[in-house]
GROMACS .gro file of C-alpha atoms in nm:
model
  277
    1UNK     CA    1   0.592   2.155  -1.659
    2UNK     CA    2   0.748   2.084  -1.321
    3UNK     CA    3   0.626   1.913  -1.004
    4UNK     CA    4   0.807   1.971  -0.676
    5UNK     CA    5   0.743   1.789  -0.350
    6UNK     CA    6   0.693   2.002  -0.039
    7UNK     CA    7   0.732   1.788   0.273
    8UNK     CA    8   0.846   2.022   0.549
    9UNK     CA    9   0.647   2.292   0.724
   10UNK     CA   10   0.910   2.559   0.655
   11UNK     CA   11   0.879   2.508   0.279
   12UNK     CA   12   0.501   2.507   0.307
   13UNK     CA   13   0.508   2.844   0.485
   14UNK     CA   14   0.721   2.995   0.208
   15UNK     CA   15   0.431   2.942  -0.033
   16UNK     CA   16   0.170   3.120   0.179
   17UNK     CA   17   0.092   3.399  -0.069
   18UNK     CA   18   0.105   3.166  -0.369
   19UNK     CA   19  -0.136   2.926  -0.199
   20UNK     CA   20  -0.385   3.195  -0.105
   21UNK     CA   21  -0.382   3.342  -0.456
   22UNK     CA   22  -0.481   3.009  -0.609
   23UNK     CA   23  -0.731   2.942  -0.331
   24UNK     CA   24  -0.914   3.269  -0.400
   25UNK     CA   25  -0.935   3.197  -0.773
   26UNK     CA   26  -1.032   2.827  -0.761
   27UNK     CA   27  -1.408   2.752  -0.773
   28UNK     CA   28  -1.343   2.410  -0.614
   29UNK     CA   29  -1.154   2.554  -0.317
   30UNK     CA   30  -1.301   2.475   0.023
   31UNK     CA   31  -1.211   2.521   0.388
   32UNK     CA   32  -1.015   2.197   0.418
   33UNK     CA   33  -0.780   2.311   0.143
   34UNK     CA   34  -0.732   2.653   0.298
   35UNK     CA   35  -0.401   2.780   0.430
   36UNK     CA   36  -0.522   2.831   0.791
   37UNK     CA   37  -0.666   2.479   0.816
   38UNK     CA   38  -0.358   2.309   0.671
   39UNK     CA   39  -0.122   2.523   0.877
   40UNK     CA   40  -0.290   2.381   1.188
   41UNK     CA   41  -0.321   2.027   1.053
   42UNK     CA   42   0.017   1.950   0.899
   43UNK     CA   43   0.243   1.993   1.206
   44UNK     CA   44   0.046   1.718   1.380
   45UNK     CA   45   0.097   1.463   1.100
   46UNK     CA   46   0.407   1.249   1.059
   47UNK     CA   47   0.417   1.180   0.685
   48UNK     CA   48   0.259   1.436   0.459
   49UNK     CA   49   0.359   1.585   0.128
   50UNK     CA   50   0.225   1.844  -0.110
   51UNK     CA   51   0.271   1.807  -0.484
   52UNK     CA   52   0.332   2.157  -0.619
   53UNK     CA   53   0.298   2.201  -0.996
   54UNK     CA   54   0.425   2.476  -1.224
   55UNK     CA   55   0.282   2.514  -1.572
   56UNK     CA   56   0.606   2.683  -1.678
   57UNK     CA   57   0.923   2.531  -1.538
   58UNK     CA   58   1.087   2.873  -1.520
   59UNK     CA   59   0.786   3.032  -1.351
   60UNK     CA   60   0.822   3.187  -1.007
   61UNK     CA   61   0.488   3.064  -0.875
   62UNK     CA   62   0.312   2.731  -0.860
   63UNK     CA   63  -0.017   2.679  -1.042
   64UNK     CA   64  -0.161   2.383  -0.847
   65UNK     CA   65  -0.123   2.209  -0.511
   66UNK     CA   66  -0.222   1.854  -0.417
   67UNK     CA   67  -0.189   1.782  -0.041
   68UNK     CA   68  -0.140   1.416   0.052
   69UNK     CA   69  -0.044   1.199   0.345
   70UNK     CA   70   0.082   0.844   0.375
   71UNK     CA   71  -0.037   0.558   0.596
   72UNK     CA   72   0.132   0.219   0.634
   73UNK     CA   73  -0.023  -0.101   0.767
   74UNK     CA   74   0.040  -0.474   0.762
   75UNK     CA   75  -0.205  -0.673   0.552
   76UNK     CA   76  -0.374  -0.937   0.766
   77UNK     CA   77  -0.395  -1.189   0.481
   78UNK     CA   78  -0.049  -1.164   0.326
   79UNK     CA   79   0.150  -1.030   0.622
   80UNK     CA   80   0.308  -0.774   0.389
   81UNK     CA   81   0.334  -0.406   0.469
   82UNK     CA   82   0.127  -0.190   0.235
   83UNK     CA   83   0.118   0.185   0.180
   84UNK     CA   84  -0.192   0.395   0.132
   85UNK     CA   85  -0.194   0.750  -0.001
   86UNK     CA   86  -0.470   0.972   0.132
   87UNK     CA   87  -0.584   1.304  -0.003
   88UNK     CA   88  -0.565   1.542   0.290
   89UNK     CA   89  -0.895   1.668   0.422
   90UNK     CA   90  -1.112   1.639   0.726
   91UNK     CA   91  -1.205   1.273   0.678
   92UNK     CA   92  -1.561   1.208   0.787
   93UNK     CA   93  -1.682   1.567   0.807
   94UNK     CA   94  -1.500   1.770   0.544
   95UNK     CA   95  -1.383   1.738   0.184
   96UNK     CA   96  -1.067   1.669  -0.010
   97UNK     CA   97  -0.936   1.764  -0.354
   98UNK     CA   98  -0.661   1.983  -0.500
   99UNK     CA   99  -0.620   2.350  -0.573
  100UNK     CA  100  -0.555   2.475  -0.924
  101UNK     CA  101  -0.541   2.796  -1.123
  102UNK     CA  102  -0.854   2.802  -1.344
  103UNK     CA  103  -0.797   2.670  -1.695
  104UNK     CA  104  -0.504   2.446  -1.604
  105UNK     CA  105  -0.691   2.167  -1.425
  106UNK     CA  106  -0.636   1.892  -1.684
  107UNK     CA  107  -0.265   1.958  -1.720
  108UNK     CA  108  -0.224   1.966  -1.343
  109UNK     CA  109  -0.416   1.640  -1.302
  110UNK     CA  110  -0.195   1.472  -1.563
  111UNK     CA  111   0.122   1.595  -1.393
  112UNK     CA  112   0.003   1.479  -1.050
  113UNK     CA  113  -0.100   1.140  -1.191
  114UNK     CA  114   0.249   1.094  -1.333
  115UNK     CA  115   0.406   1.153  -0.992
  116UNK     CA  116   0.158   0.922  -0.817
  117UNK     CA  117   0.226   0.648  -1.072
  118UNK     CA  118   0.597   0.667  -0.987
  119UNK     CA  119   0.531   0.615  -0.614
  120UNK     CA  120   0.495   0.275  -0.447
  121UNK     CA  121   0.148   0.224  -0.297
  122UNK     CA  122  -0.132  -0.029  -0.272
  123UNK     CA  123  -0.420   0.219  -0.258
  124UNK     CA  124  -0.513   0.584  -0.291
  125UNK     CA  125  -0.811   0.706  -0.091
  126UNK     CA  126  -1.027   0.980  -0.242
  127UNK     CA  127  -1.248   1.072   0.056
  128UNK     CA  128  -1.544   1.307   0.023
  129UNK     CA  129  -1.452   1.457  -0.313
  130UNK     CA  130  -1.685   1.667  -0.524
  131UNK     CA  131  -1.899   1.434  -0.735
  132UNK     CA  132  -1.884   1.664  -1.038
  133UNK     CA  133  -1.510   1.740  -1.029
  134UNK     CA  134  -1.366   1.707  -1.380
  135UNK     CA  135  -1.011   1.744  -1.247
  136UNK     CA  136  -1.052   1.445  -1.014
  137UNK     CA  137  -1.214   1.242  -1.293
  138UNK     CA  138  -0.905   1.312  -1.502
  139UNK     CA  139  -0.677   1.209  -1.216
  140UNK     CA  140  -0.870   0.885  -1.162
  141UNK     CA  141  -0.878   0.808  -1.534
  142UNK     CA  142  -0.498   0.791  -1.535
  143UNK     CA  143  -0.540   0.466  -1.340
  144UNK     CA  144  -0.782   0.270  -1.561
  145UNK     CA  145  -1.012  -0.006  -1.446
  146UNK     CA  146  -0.867  -0.338  -1.557
  147UNK     CA  147  -0.530  -0.232  -1.422
  148UNK     CA  148  -0.665  -0.096  -1.092
  149UNK     CA  149  -0.977  -0.162  -0.887
  150UNK     CA  150  -1.212   0.117  -0.784
  151UNK     CA  151  -1.422   0.071  -0.471
  152UNK     CA  152  -1.703   0.306  -0.369
  153UNK     CA  153  -1.643   0.358   0.004
  154UNK     CA  154  -1.908   0.620   0.086
  155UNK     CA  155  -2.185   0.545   0.334
  156UNK     CA  156  -2.525   0.674   0.228
  157UNK     CA  157  -2.507   0.966   0.471
  158UNK     CA  158  -2.171   1.076   0.330
  159UNK     CA  159  -2.293   1.138  -0.025
  160UNK     CA  160  -2.422   1.490   0.051
  161UNK     CA  161  -2.232   1.760   0.238
  162UNK     CA  162  -2.379   2.015   0.479
  163UNK     CA  163  -2.450   2.252   0.189
  164UNK     CA  164  -2.636   1.989  -0.012
  165UNK     CA  165  -2.355   1.924  -0.262
  166UNK     CA  166  -2.306   1.571  -0.389
  167UNK     CA  167  -1.988   1.395  -0.275
  168UNK     CA  168  -1.816   1.069  -0.356
  169UNK     CA  169  -1.557   0.858  -0.178
  170UNK     CA  170  -1.343   0.623  -0.379
  171UNK     CA  171  -1.066   0.377  -0.300
  172UNK     CA  172  -0.827   0.308  -0.587
  173UNK     CA  173  -0.640  -0.019  -0.535
  174UNK     CA  174  -0.383  -0.229  -0.716
  175UNK     CA  175  -0.527  -0.558  -0.840
  176UNK     CA  176  -0.257  -0.754  -0.657
  177UNK     CA  177  -0.332  -0.598  -0.319
  178UNK     CA  178   0.040  -0.520  -0.296
  179UNK     CA  179   0.243  -0.206  -0.348
  180UNK     CA  180   0.330  -0.108  -0.703
  181UNK     CA  181   0.660  -0.268  -0.807
  182UNK     CA  182   0.638  -0.484  -0.489
  183UNK     CA  183   0.844  -0.222  -0.307
  184UNK     CA  184   0.779  -0.005  -0.005
  185UNK     CA  185   0.723   0.366  -0.039
  186UNK     CA  186   1.053   0.532   0.042
  187UNK     CA  187   0.882   0.742   0.309
  188UNK     CA  188   0.781   0.423   0.491
  189UNK     CA  189   1.124   0.264   0.533
  190UNK     CA  190   1.185   0.388   0.887
  191UNK     CA  191   0.836   0.297   1.007
  192UNK     CA  192   0.848  -0.053   0.857
  193UNK     CA  193   1.190  -0.115   1.014
  194UNK     CA  194   1.061   0.003   1.353
  195UNK     CA  195   0.753  -0.219   1.331
  196UNK     CA  196   0.949  -0.521   1.208
  197UNK     CA  197   1.193  -0.488   1.498
  198UNK     CA  198   0.900  -0.471   1.742
  199UNK     CA  199   0.738  -0.779   1.586
  200UNK     CA  200   1.069  -0.963   1.612
  201UNK     CA  201   1.102  -0.870   1.980
  202UNK     CA  202   0.750  -0.997   2.052
  203UNK     CA  203   0.819  -1.328   1.877
  204UNK     CA  204   0.615  -1.267   1.561
  205UNK     CA  205   0.890  -1.400   1.337
  206UNK     CA  206   0.674  -1.428   1.024
  207UNK     CA  207   0.560  -1.066   1.045
  208UNK     CA  208   0.910  -0.940   1.119
  209UNK     CA  209   1.062  -1.145   0.838
  210UNK     CA  210   0.812  -1.002   0.590
  211UNK     CA  211   0.911  -0.650   0.691
  212UNK     CA  212   1.285  -0.714   0.674
  213UNK     CA  213   1.257  -0.878   0.331
  214UNK     CA  214   1.045  -0.592   0.196
  215UNK     CA  215   1.304  -0.343   0.317
  216UNK     CA  216   1.580  -0.538   0.144
  217UNK     CA  217   1.378  -0.568  -0.176
  218UNK     CA  218   1.323  -0.191  -0.174
  219UNK     CA  219   1.679  -0.101  -0.071
  220UNK     CA  220   1.908  -0.399  -0.145
  221UNK     CA  221   2.193  -0.238   0.045
  222UNK     CA  222   1.989  -0.182   0.363
  223UNK     CA  223   2.250  -0.305   0.613
  224UNK     CA  224   2.033  -0.297   0.926
  225UNK     CA  225   1.750  -0.491   0.763
  226UNK     CA  226   1.996  -0.752   0.630
  227UNK     CA  227   2.161  -0.783   0.970
  228UNK     CA  228   1.833  -0.814   1.157
  229UNK     CA  229   1.702  -1.068   0.907
  230UNK     CA  230   2.016  -1.275   0.962
  231UNK     CA  231   1.955  -1.262   1.339
  232UNK     CA  232   1.594  -1.370   1.287
  233UNK     CA  233   1.694  -1.659   1.063
  234UNK     CA  234   1.938  -1.774   1.330
  235UNK     CA  235   1.659  -1.749   1.588
  236UNK     CA  236   1.437  -1.984   1.384
  237UNK     CA  237   1.718  -2.224   1.292
  238UNK     CA  238   1.761  -2.122   0.927
  239UNK     CA  239   2.138  -2.118   0.971
  240UNK     CA  240   2.241  -2.165   0.608
  241UNK     CA  241   2.066  -1.849   0.489
  242UNK     CA  242   2.175  -1.663   0.803
  243UNK     CA  243   2.537  -1.757   0.730
  244UNK     CA  244   2.502  -1.637   0.372
  245UNK     CA  245   2.365  -1.301   0.489
  246UNK     CA  246   2.642  -1.253   0.741
  247UNK     CA  247   2.901  -1.327   0.471
  248UNK     CA  248   2.749  -1.064   0.242
  249UNK     CA  249   2.761  -0.815   0.529
  250UNK     CA  250   3.134  -0.858   0.593
  251UNK     CA  251   3.253  -0.624   0.313
  252UNK     CA  252   2.962  -0.385   0.369
  253UNK     CA  253   3.028  -0.276   0.729
  254UNK     CA  254   3.319  -0.060   0.851
  255UNK     CA  255   3.391  -0.283   1.152
  256UNK     CA  256   3.323  -0.649   1.087
  257UNK     CA  257   3.413  -0.787   1.431
  258UNK     CA  258   3.051  -0.831   1.542
  259UNK     CA  259   2.953  -0.983   1.208
  260UNK     CA  260   3.242  -1.230   1.232
  261UNK     CA  261   3.123  -1.325   1.580
  262UNK     CA  262   2.766  -1.384   1.459
  263UNK     CA  263   2.896  -1.574   1.158
  264UNK     CA  264   3.091  -1.800   1.389
  265UNK     CA  265   2.780  -1.860   1.599
  266UNK     CA  266   2.583  -1.975   1.294
  267UNK     CA  267   2.863  -2.206   1.189
  268UNK     CA  268   2.884  -2.349   1.538
  269UNK     CA  269   2.509  -2.402   1.534
  270UNK     CA  270   2.552  -2.606   1.217
  271UNK     CA  271   2.823  -2.804   1.393
  272UNK     CA  272   3.073  -2.654   1.149
  273UNK     CA  273   3.346  -2.641   1.410
  274UNK     CA  274   3.622  -2.658   1.155
  275UNK     CA  275   3.491  -2.347   0.976
  276UNK     CA  276   3.434  -2.160   1.300
  277UNK     CA  277   3.787  -2.229   1.411
   0.00000   0.00000   0.00000
């Protein structure tokens, strides 16, 4: 069995016929998993991905598709950035789920669960899913209660769709309220850096520091995050740690002149004139 990640519109378009074939055969298919709807939706989203599963690794066609997107926010209580995975669908009016060739639902759910377990996230949102979907039950059961929290998020009016079918909305969360493995999702690195830099510029040093440190924890060699954290530490007077960071940057950058200048500034700030000279 093989799972590939489709995350560009060109690759999505290559699977047009494959997608439609599964869609026509799947009794749980609905409009918000259709090719025309997704073709319109995906180009307007920044971070989406489709897990594409093959029952036979050597097979030419996929047997199941799970469309997802990623959202990143800063937790108000901890100040940490957290990632949420959402099943793609028309949130609020439509439905979500995944497409699968009949008879392979359990194997597809297990394969998708394995990929999701390897990602870094704080929550997965199952919005407006079919209440009697065995495949989604199997996917949820891969994240057992006791290790994860399940929160019913449906309002009373959202439990029935326009055709009278029962729906459910579920939020699956880590018990810590932090990303799995305490690391950012790799698709969030650029956004977290951008937001941390903005927080730093606006004087929210605590929020910016949290972002920089999460980036470094996720990618220890992240030069820009290490450099910006060193600047921030200098801004708040934490010169000893700033000096240490600048020293670790010296062998990591191709041109160390700027780093040497900043290092000298931190030493001067500590009244270490002898070192700076």
